[in-house]
Coordinates of N, CA and C in Angstrom, one line a residue:
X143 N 0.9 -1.2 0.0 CA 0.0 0.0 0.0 C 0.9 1.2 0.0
X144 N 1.0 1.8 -1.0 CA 1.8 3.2 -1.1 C 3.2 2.1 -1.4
X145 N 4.3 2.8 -0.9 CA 5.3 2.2 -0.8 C 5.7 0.8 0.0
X146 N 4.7 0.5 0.6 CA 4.7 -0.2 2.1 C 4.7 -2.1 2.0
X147 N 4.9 -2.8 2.2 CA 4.7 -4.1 1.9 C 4.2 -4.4 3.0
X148 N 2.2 -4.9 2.3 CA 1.6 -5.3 3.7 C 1.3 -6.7 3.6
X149 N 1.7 -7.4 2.8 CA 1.7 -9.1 2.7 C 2.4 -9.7 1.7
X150 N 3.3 -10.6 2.1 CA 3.9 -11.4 1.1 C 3.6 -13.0 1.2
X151 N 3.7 -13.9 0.2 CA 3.7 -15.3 0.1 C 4.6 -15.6 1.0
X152 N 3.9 -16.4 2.0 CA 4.8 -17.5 2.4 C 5.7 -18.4 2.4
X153 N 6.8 -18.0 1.7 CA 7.9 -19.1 0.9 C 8.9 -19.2 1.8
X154 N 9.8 -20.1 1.3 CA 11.4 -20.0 1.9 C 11.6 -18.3 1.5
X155 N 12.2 -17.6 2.3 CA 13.2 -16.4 1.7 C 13.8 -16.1 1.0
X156 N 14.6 -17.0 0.6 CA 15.6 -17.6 0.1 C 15.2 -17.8 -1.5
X157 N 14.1 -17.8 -1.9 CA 13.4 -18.2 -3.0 C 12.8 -16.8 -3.6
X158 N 13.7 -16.4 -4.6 CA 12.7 -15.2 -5.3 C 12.6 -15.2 -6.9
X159 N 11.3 -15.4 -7.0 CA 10.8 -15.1 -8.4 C 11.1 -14.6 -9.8
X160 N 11.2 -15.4 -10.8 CA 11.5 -14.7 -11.9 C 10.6 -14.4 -12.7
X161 N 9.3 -14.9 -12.4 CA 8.2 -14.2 -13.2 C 6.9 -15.2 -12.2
X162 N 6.0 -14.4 -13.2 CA 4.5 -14.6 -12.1 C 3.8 -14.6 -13.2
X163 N 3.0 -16.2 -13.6 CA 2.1 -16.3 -14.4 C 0.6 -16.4 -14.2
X164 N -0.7 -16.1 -14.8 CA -1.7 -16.2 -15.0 C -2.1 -17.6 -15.1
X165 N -2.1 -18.8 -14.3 CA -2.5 -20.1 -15.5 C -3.9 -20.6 -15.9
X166 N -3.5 -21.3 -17.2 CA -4.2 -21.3 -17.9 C -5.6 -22.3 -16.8
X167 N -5.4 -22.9 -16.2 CA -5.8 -23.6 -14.9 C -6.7 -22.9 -14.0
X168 N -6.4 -21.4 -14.0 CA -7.3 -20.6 -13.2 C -6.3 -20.7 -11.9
X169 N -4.9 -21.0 -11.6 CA -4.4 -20.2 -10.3 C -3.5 -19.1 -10.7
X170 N -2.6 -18.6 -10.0 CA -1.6 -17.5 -10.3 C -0.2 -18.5 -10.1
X171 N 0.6 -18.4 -10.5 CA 2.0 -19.7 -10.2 C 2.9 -18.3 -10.3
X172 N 3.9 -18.4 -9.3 CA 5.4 -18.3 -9.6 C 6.4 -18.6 -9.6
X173 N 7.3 -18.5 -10.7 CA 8.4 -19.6 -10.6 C 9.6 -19.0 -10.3
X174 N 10.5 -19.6 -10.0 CA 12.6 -19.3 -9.8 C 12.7 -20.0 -11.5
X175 N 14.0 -19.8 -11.4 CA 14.5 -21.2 -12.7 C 14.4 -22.3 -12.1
X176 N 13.8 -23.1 -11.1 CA 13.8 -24.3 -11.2 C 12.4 -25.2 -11.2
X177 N 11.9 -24.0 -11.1 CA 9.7 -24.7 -11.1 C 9.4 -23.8 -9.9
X178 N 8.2 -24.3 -9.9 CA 7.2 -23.7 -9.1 C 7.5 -23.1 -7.8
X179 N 7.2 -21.7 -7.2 CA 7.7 -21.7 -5.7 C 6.6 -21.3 -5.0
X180 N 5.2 -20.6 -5.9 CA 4.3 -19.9 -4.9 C 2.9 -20.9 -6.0
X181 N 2.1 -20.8 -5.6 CA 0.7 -21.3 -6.5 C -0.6 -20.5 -5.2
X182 N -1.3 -19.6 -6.3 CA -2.5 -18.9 -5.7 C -3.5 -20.1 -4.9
X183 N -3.0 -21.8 -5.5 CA -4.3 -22.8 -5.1 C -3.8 -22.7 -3.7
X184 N -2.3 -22.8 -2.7 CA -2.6 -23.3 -1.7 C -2.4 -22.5 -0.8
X185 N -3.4 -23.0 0.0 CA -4.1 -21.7 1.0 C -3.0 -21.2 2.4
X186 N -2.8 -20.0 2.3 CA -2.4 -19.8 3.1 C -2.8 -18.6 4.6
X187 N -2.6 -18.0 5.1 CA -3.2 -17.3 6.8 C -4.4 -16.2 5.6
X188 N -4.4 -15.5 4.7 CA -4.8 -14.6 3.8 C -5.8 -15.2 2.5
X189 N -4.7 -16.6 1.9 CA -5.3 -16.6 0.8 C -6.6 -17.5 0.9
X190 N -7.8 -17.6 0.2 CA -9.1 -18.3 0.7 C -9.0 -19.3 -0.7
X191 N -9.5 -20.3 -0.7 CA -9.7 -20.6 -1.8 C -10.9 -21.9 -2.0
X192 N -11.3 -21.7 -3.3 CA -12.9 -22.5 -3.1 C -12.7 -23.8 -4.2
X193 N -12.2 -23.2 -5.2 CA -11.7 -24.1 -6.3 C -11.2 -23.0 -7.8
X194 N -10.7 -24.1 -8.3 CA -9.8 -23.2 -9.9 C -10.6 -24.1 -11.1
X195 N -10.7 -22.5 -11.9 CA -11.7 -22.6 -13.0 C -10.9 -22.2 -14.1
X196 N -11.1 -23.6 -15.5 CA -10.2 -22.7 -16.7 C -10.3 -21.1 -16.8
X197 N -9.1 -20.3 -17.4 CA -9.8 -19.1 -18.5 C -10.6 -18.4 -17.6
X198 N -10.0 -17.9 -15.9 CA -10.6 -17.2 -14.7 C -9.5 -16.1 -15.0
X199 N -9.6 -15.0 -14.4 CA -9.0 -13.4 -14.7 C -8.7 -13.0 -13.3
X200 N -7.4 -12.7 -12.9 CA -7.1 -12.0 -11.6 C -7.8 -10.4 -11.7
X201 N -8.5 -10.3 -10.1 CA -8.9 -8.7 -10.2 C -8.6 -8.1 -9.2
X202 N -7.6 -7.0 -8.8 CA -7.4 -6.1 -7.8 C -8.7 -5.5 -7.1
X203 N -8.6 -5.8 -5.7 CA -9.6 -4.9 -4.9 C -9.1 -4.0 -3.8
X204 N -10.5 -3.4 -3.3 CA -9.8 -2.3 -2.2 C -9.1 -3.2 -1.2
X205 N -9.7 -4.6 -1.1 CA -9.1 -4.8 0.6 C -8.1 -6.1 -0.2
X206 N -7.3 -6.3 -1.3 CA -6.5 -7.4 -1.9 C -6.8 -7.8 -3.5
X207 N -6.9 -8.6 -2.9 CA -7.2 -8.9 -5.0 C -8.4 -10.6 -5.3
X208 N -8.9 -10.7 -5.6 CA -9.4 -11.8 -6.3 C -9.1 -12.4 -7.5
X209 N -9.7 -13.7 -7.9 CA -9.5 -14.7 -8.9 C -11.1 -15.0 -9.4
X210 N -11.4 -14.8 -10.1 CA -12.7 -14.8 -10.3 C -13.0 -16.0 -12.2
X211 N -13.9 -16.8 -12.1 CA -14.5 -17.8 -13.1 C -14.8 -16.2 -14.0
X212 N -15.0 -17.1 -15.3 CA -15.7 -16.8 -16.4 C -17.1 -16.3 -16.5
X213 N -17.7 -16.8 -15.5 CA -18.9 -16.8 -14.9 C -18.9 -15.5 -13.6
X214 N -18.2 -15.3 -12.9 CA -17.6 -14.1 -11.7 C -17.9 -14.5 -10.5
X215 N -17.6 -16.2 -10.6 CA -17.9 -16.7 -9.7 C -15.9 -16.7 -8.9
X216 N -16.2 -16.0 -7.8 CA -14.6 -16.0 -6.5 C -14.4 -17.5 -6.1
X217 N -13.1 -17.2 -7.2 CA -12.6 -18.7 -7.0 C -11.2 -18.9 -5.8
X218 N -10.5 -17.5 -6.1 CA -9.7 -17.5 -4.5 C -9.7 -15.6 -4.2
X219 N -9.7 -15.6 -3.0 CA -9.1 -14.2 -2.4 C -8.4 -14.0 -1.8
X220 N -7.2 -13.1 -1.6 CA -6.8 -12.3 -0.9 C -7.5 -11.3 0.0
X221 N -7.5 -11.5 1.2 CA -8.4 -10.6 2.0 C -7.0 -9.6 3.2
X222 N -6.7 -8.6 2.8 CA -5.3 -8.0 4.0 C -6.3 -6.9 4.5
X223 N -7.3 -6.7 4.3 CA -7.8 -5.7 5.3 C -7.6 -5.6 6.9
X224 N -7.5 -7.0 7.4 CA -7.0 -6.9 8.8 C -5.9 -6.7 9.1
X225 N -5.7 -5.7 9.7 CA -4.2 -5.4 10.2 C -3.5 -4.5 9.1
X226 N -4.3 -3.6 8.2 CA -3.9 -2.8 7.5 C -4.2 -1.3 7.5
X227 N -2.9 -0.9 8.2 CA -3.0 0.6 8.7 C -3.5 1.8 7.9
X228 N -4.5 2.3 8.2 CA -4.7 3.9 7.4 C -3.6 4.7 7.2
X229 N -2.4 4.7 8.2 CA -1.6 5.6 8.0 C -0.2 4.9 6.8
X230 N 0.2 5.7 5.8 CA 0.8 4.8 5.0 C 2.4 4.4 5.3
X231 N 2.6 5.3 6.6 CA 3.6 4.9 7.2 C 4.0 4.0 8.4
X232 N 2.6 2.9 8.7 CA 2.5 2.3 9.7 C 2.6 1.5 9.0
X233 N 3.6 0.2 9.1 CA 3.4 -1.2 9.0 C 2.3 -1.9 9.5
X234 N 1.9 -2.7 8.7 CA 0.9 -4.1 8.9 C 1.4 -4.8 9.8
X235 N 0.7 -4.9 11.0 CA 0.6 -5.8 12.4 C 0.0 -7.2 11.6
X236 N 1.1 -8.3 12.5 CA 1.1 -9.4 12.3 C -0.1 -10.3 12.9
X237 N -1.3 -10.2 12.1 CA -3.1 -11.1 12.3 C -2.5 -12.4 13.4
X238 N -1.4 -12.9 12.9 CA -1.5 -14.1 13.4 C -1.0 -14.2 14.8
X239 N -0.7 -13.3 15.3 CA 0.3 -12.9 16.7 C -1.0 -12.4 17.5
X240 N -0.4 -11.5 19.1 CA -1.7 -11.5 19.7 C -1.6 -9.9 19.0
X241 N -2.9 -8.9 19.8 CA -2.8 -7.6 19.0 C -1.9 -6.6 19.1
X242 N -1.7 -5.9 18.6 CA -0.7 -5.1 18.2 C 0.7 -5.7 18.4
X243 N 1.0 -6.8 17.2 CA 2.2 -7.3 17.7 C 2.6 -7.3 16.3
X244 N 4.1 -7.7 16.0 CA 4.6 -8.2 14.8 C 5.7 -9.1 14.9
X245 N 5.9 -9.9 14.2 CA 6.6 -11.5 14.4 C 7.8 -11.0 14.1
X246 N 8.2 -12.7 14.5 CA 10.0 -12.4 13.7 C 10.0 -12.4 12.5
X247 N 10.9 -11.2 11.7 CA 11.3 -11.4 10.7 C 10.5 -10.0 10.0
X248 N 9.8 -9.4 11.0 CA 9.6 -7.7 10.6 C 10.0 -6.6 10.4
X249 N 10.2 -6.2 9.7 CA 11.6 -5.5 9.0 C 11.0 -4.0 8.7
X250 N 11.7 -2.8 9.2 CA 11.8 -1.3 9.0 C 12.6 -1.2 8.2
X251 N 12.1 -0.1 7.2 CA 12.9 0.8 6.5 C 12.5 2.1 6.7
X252 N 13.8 3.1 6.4 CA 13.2 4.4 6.4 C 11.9 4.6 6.6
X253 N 11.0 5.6 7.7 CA 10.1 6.6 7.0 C 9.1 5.0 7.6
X254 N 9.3 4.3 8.5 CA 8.0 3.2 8.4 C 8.7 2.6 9.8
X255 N 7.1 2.9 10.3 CA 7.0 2.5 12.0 C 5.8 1.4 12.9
X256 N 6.5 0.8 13.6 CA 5.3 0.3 14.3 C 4.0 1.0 14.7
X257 N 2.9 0.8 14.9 CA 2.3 2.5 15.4 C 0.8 1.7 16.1
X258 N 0.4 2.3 17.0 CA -0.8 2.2 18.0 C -1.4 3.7 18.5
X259 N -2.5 3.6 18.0 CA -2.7 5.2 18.0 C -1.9 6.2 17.4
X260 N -1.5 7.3 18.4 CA -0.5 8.1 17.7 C 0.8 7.8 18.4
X261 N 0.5 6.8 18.7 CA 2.2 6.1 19.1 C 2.9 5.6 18.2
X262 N 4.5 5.7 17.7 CA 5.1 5.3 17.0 C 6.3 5.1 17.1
X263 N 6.6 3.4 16.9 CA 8.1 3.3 17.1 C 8.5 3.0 15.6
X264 N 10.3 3.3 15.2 CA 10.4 3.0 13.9 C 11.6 3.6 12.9
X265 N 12.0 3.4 12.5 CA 12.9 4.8 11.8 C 12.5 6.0 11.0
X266 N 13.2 6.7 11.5 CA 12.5 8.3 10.5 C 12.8 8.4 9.0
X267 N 12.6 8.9 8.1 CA 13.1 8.8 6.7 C 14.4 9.1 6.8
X268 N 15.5 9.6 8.2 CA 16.7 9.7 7.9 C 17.4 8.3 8.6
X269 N 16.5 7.6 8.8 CA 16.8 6.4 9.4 C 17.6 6.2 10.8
X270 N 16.8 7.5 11.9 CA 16.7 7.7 13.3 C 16.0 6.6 13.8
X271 N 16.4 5.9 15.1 CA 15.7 5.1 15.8 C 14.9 6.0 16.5
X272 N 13.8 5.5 16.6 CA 12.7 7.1 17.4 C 11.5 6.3 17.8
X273 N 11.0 6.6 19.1 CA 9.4 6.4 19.6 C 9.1 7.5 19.7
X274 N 7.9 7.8 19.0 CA 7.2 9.6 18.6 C 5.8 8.9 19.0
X275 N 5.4 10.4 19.9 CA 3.9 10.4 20.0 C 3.8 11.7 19.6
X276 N 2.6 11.4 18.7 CA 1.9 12.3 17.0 C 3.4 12.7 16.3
X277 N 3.6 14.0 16.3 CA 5.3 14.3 15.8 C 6.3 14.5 16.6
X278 N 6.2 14.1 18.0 CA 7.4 14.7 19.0 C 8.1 13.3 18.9
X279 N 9.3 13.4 19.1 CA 10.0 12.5 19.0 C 10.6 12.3 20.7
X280 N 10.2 11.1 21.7 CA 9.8 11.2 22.9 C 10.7 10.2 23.5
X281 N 11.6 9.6 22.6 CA 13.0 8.7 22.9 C 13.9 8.4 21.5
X282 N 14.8 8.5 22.1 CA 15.9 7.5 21.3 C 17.0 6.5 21.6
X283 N 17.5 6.1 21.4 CA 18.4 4.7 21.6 C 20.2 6.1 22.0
X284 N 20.2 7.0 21.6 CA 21.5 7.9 21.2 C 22.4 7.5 20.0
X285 N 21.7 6.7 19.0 CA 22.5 5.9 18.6 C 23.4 7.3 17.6
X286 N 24.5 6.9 17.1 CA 25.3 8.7 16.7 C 25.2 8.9 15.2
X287 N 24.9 10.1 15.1 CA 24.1 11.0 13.9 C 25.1 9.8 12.5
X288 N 26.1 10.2 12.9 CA 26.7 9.4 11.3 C 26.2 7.8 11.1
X289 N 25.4 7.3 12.3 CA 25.3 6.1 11.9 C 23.7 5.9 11.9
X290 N 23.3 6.1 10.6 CA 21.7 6.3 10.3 C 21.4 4.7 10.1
X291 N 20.4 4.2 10.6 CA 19.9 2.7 9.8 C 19.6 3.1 8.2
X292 N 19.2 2.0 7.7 CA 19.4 1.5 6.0 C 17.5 0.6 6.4
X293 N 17.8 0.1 8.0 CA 16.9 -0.7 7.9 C 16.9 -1.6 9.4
X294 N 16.0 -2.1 9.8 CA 16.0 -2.5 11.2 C 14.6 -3.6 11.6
X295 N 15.0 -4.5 12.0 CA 14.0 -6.0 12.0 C 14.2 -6.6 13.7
X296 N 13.2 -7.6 13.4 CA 13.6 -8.6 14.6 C 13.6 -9.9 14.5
X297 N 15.1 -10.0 14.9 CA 15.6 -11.2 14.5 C 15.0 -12.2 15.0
X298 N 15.5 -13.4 14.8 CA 15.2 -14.9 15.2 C 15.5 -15.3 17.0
X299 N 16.4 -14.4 17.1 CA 16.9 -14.4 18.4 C 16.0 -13.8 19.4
X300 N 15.3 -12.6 19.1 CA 14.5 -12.3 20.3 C 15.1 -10.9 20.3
X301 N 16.0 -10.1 19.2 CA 16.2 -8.8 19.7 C 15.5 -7.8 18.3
X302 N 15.9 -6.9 18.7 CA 15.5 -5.9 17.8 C 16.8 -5.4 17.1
X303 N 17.2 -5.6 15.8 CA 18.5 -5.2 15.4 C 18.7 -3.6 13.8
X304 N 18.9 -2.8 14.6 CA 19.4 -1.8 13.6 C 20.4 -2.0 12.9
X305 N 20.5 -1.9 11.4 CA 22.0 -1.9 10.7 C 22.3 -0.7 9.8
X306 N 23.1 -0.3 9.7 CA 23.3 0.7 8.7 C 24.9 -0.2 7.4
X307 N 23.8 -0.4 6.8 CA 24.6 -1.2 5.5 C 24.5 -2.6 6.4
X308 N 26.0 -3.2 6.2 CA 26.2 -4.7 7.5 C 26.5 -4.4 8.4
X309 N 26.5 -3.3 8.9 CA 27.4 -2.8 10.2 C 26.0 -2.5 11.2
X310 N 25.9 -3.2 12.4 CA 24.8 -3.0 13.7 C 25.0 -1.7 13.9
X311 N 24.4 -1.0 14.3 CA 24.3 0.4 14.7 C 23.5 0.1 16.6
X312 N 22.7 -0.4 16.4 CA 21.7 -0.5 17.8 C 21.0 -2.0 18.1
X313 N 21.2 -2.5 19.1 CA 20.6 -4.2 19.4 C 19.3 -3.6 20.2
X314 N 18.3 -4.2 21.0 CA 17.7 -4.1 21.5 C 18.4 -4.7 23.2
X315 N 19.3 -5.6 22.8 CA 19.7 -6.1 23.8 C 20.7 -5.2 24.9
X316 N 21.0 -4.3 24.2 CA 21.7 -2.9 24.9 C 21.0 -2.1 25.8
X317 N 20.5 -1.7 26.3 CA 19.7 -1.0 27.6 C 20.7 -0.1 27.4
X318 N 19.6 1.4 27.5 CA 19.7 2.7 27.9 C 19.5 3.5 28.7
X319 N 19.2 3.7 30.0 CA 18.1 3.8 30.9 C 16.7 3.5 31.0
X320 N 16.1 4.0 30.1 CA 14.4 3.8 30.1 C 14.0 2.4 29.5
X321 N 15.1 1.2 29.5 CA 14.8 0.5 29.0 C 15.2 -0.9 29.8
X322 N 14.7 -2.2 29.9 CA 15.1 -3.1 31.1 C 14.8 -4.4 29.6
X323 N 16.1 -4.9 30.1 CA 16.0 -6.0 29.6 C 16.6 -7.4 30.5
X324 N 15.5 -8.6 30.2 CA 15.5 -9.9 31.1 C 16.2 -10.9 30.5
X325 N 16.1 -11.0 29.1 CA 16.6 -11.9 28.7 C 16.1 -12.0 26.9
X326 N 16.8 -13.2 26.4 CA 16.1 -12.9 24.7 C 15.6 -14.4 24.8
X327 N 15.0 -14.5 23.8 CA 14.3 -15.6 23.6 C 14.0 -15.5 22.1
X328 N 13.8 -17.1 21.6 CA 14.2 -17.3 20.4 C 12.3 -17.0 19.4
X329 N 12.3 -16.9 18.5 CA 10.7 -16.4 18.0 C 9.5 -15.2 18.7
X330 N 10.6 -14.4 19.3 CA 9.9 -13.8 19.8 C 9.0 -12.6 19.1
X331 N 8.1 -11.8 19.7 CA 7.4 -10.8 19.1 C 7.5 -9.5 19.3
X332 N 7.4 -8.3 18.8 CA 7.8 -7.2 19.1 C 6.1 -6.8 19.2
X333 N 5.6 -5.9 20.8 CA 4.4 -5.6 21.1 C 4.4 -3.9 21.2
X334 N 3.9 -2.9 20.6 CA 3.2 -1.7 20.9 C 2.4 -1.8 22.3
X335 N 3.0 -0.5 22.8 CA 1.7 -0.9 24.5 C 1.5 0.7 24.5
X336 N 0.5 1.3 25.3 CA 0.0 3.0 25.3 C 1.2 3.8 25.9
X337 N 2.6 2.8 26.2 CA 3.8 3.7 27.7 C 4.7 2.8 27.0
X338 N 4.8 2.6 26.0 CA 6.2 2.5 25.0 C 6.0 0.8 24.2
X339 N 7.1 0.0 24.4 CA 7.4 -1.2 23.7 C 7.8 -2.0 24.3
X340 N 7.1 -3.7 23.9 CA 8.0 -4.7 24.8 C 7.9 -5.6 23.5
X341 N 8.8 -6.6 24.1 CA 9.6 -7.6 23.1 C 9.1 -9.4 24.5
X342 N 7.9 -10.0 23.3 CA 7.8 -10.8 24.3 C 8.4 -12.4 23.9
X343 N 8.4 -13.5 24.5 CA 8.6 -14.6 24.3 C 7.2 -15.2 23.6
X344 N 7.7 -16.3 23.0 CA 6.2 -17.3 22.8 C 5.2 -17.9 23.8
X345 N 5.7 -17.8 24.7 CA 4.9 -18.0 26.1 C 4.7 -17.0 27.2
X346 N 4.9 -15.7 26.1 CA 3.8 -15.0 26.8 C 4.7 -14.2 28.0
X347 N 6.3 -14.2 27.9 CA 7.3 -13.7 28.9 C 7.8 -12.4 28.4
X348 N 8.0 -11.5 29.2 CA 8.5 -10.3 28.9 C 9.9 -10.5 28.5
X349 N 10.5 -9.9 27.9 CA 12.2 -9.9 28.1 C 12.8 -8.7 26.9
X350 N 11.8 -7.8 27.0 CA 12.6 -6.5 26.7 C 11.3 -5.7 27.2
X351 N 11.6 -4.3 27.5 CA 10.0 -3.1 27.7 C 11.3 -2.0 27.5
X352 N 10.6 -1.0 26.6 CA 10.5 0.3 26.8 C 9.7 0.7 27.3
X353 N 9.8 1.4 28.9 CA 8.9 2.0 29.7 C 9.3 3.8 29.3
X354 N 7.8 4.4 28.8 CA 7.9 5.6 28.6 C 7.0 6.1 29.8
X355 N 6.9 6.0 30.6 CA 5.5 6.3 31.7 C 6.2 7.7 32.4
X356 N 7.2 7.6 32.7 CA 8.1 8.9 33.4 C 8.0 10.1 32.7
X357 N 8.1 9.7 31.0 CA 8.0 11.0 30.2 C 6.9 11.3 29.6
X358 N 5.5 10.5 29.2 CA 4.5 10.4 29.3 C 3.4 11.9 29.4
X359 N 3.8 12.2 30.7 CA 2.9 13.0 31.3 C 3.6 14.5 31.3
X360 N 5.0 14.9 30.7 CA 5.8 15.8 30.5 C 5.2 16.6 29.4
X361 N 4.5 15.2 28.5 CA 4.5 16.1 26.2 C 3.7 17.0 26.8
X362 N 2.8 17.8 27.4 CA 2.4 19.1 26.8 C 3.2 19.9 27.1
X363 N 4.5 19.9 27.9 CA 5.3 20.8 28.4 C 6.4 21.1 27.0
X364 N 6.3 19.6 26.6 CA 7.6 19.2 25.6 C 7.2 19.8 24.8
X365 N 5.8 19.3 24.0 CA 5.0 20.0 22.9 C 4.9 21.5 22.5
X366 N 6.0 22.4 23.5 CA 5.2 23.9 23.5 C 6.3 24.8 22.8

């Protein structure tokens, strides 16, 4: 949406496309050079499917896209309306996680932030680590002006990792003051809360928080 990537296929990573066909079968297929890596038939958290009809026509919609018979009978959908932010610089929260969360393997770039209300954590288009409520920018990591991220995810490990090119710029696992960390854990999730960010385990264990509650009740002072 805009520049934004709010759903991708399911695949290995590792696996990227050299073209994306229509088939003649009624699914959408895409292949690498060595056959098939994606097929619109099998169903995944998004895609719905009922059955594939020769000589059916893919159609863009507001909330994804359909596959539709000869007849206009919906043969599969795409449905991303859940968890798809109005603001075009809020990433798509992960459906499958609890709410307001995003899984491993969620990835910032410039100018694109986690966001809950007018809470927002994320990099700025100069690629500042920043938690901003509405436009104040209400923390930062200190990480230093020459070292802007490129881009910043959460790994497999359980942290939150900034890079600028290959080079780490900011872990999550570093504590700052306003920040406590217990421990990492592997598949963890990164959670929006109304008083900053926590980073939880699969079972539901804390092991990172940004607590903003101290500074919180300062923004109209900050705001002026």
């Amino acid at each position: 949406v805009g520049e934004n990537v709010v759903w991708e296929a399911n695949i290995d990573k590792d696996k990227v496309a050299t073209k994306m066909v229509m088939g003649q079968g009624g699914n959408l297929v895409a292949y690498d050079g060595t056959g098939s890596i994606w097929i619109s038939g099998r169903r995944s958290s998004d895609g719905w499917v009922a059955k594939r009809v020769p000589h059916s026509r893919l159609l863009m919609t507001e909330t994804g896209a359909e596959i539709r018979s000869p007849n206009n009978e919906v043969t599969w959908r795409l449905n991303i309306s859940d968890g798809v932010p109005s603001d075009p610089s809020c990433i798509k929260i992960d459906v499958s996680q609890m709410p307001n969360s995003y899984g491993q393997g969620t990835r910032f770039l410039p100018g694109q932030f986690a966001c809950l209300g007018d809470n927002k954590f994320g990099l700025t288009k100069e690629g500042k680590i920043v938690y901003m409520v509405g436009d104040l920018i209400v923390w930062d990591p200190n990480n230093k002006k020459e070292n802007m991220a490129t881009k910043m995810y959460l790994g497999r490990g359980g942290n939150l990792v900034a890079r600028d090119g290959h080079k780490t710029i900011w872990l999550s696992g570093w504590p700052t003051g306003v920040e406590r960390v217990a421990k990492r854990a592997t598949n963890s999730r990164f959670v929006m809360t109304e008083t900053g960010a926590e980073i939880r385990s699969p079972e539901d264990e804390l092991t990172w928080k940004l607590d903003l509650t101290p500074i919180l009740p300062l923004l109209p002072f900050l705001d002026r």
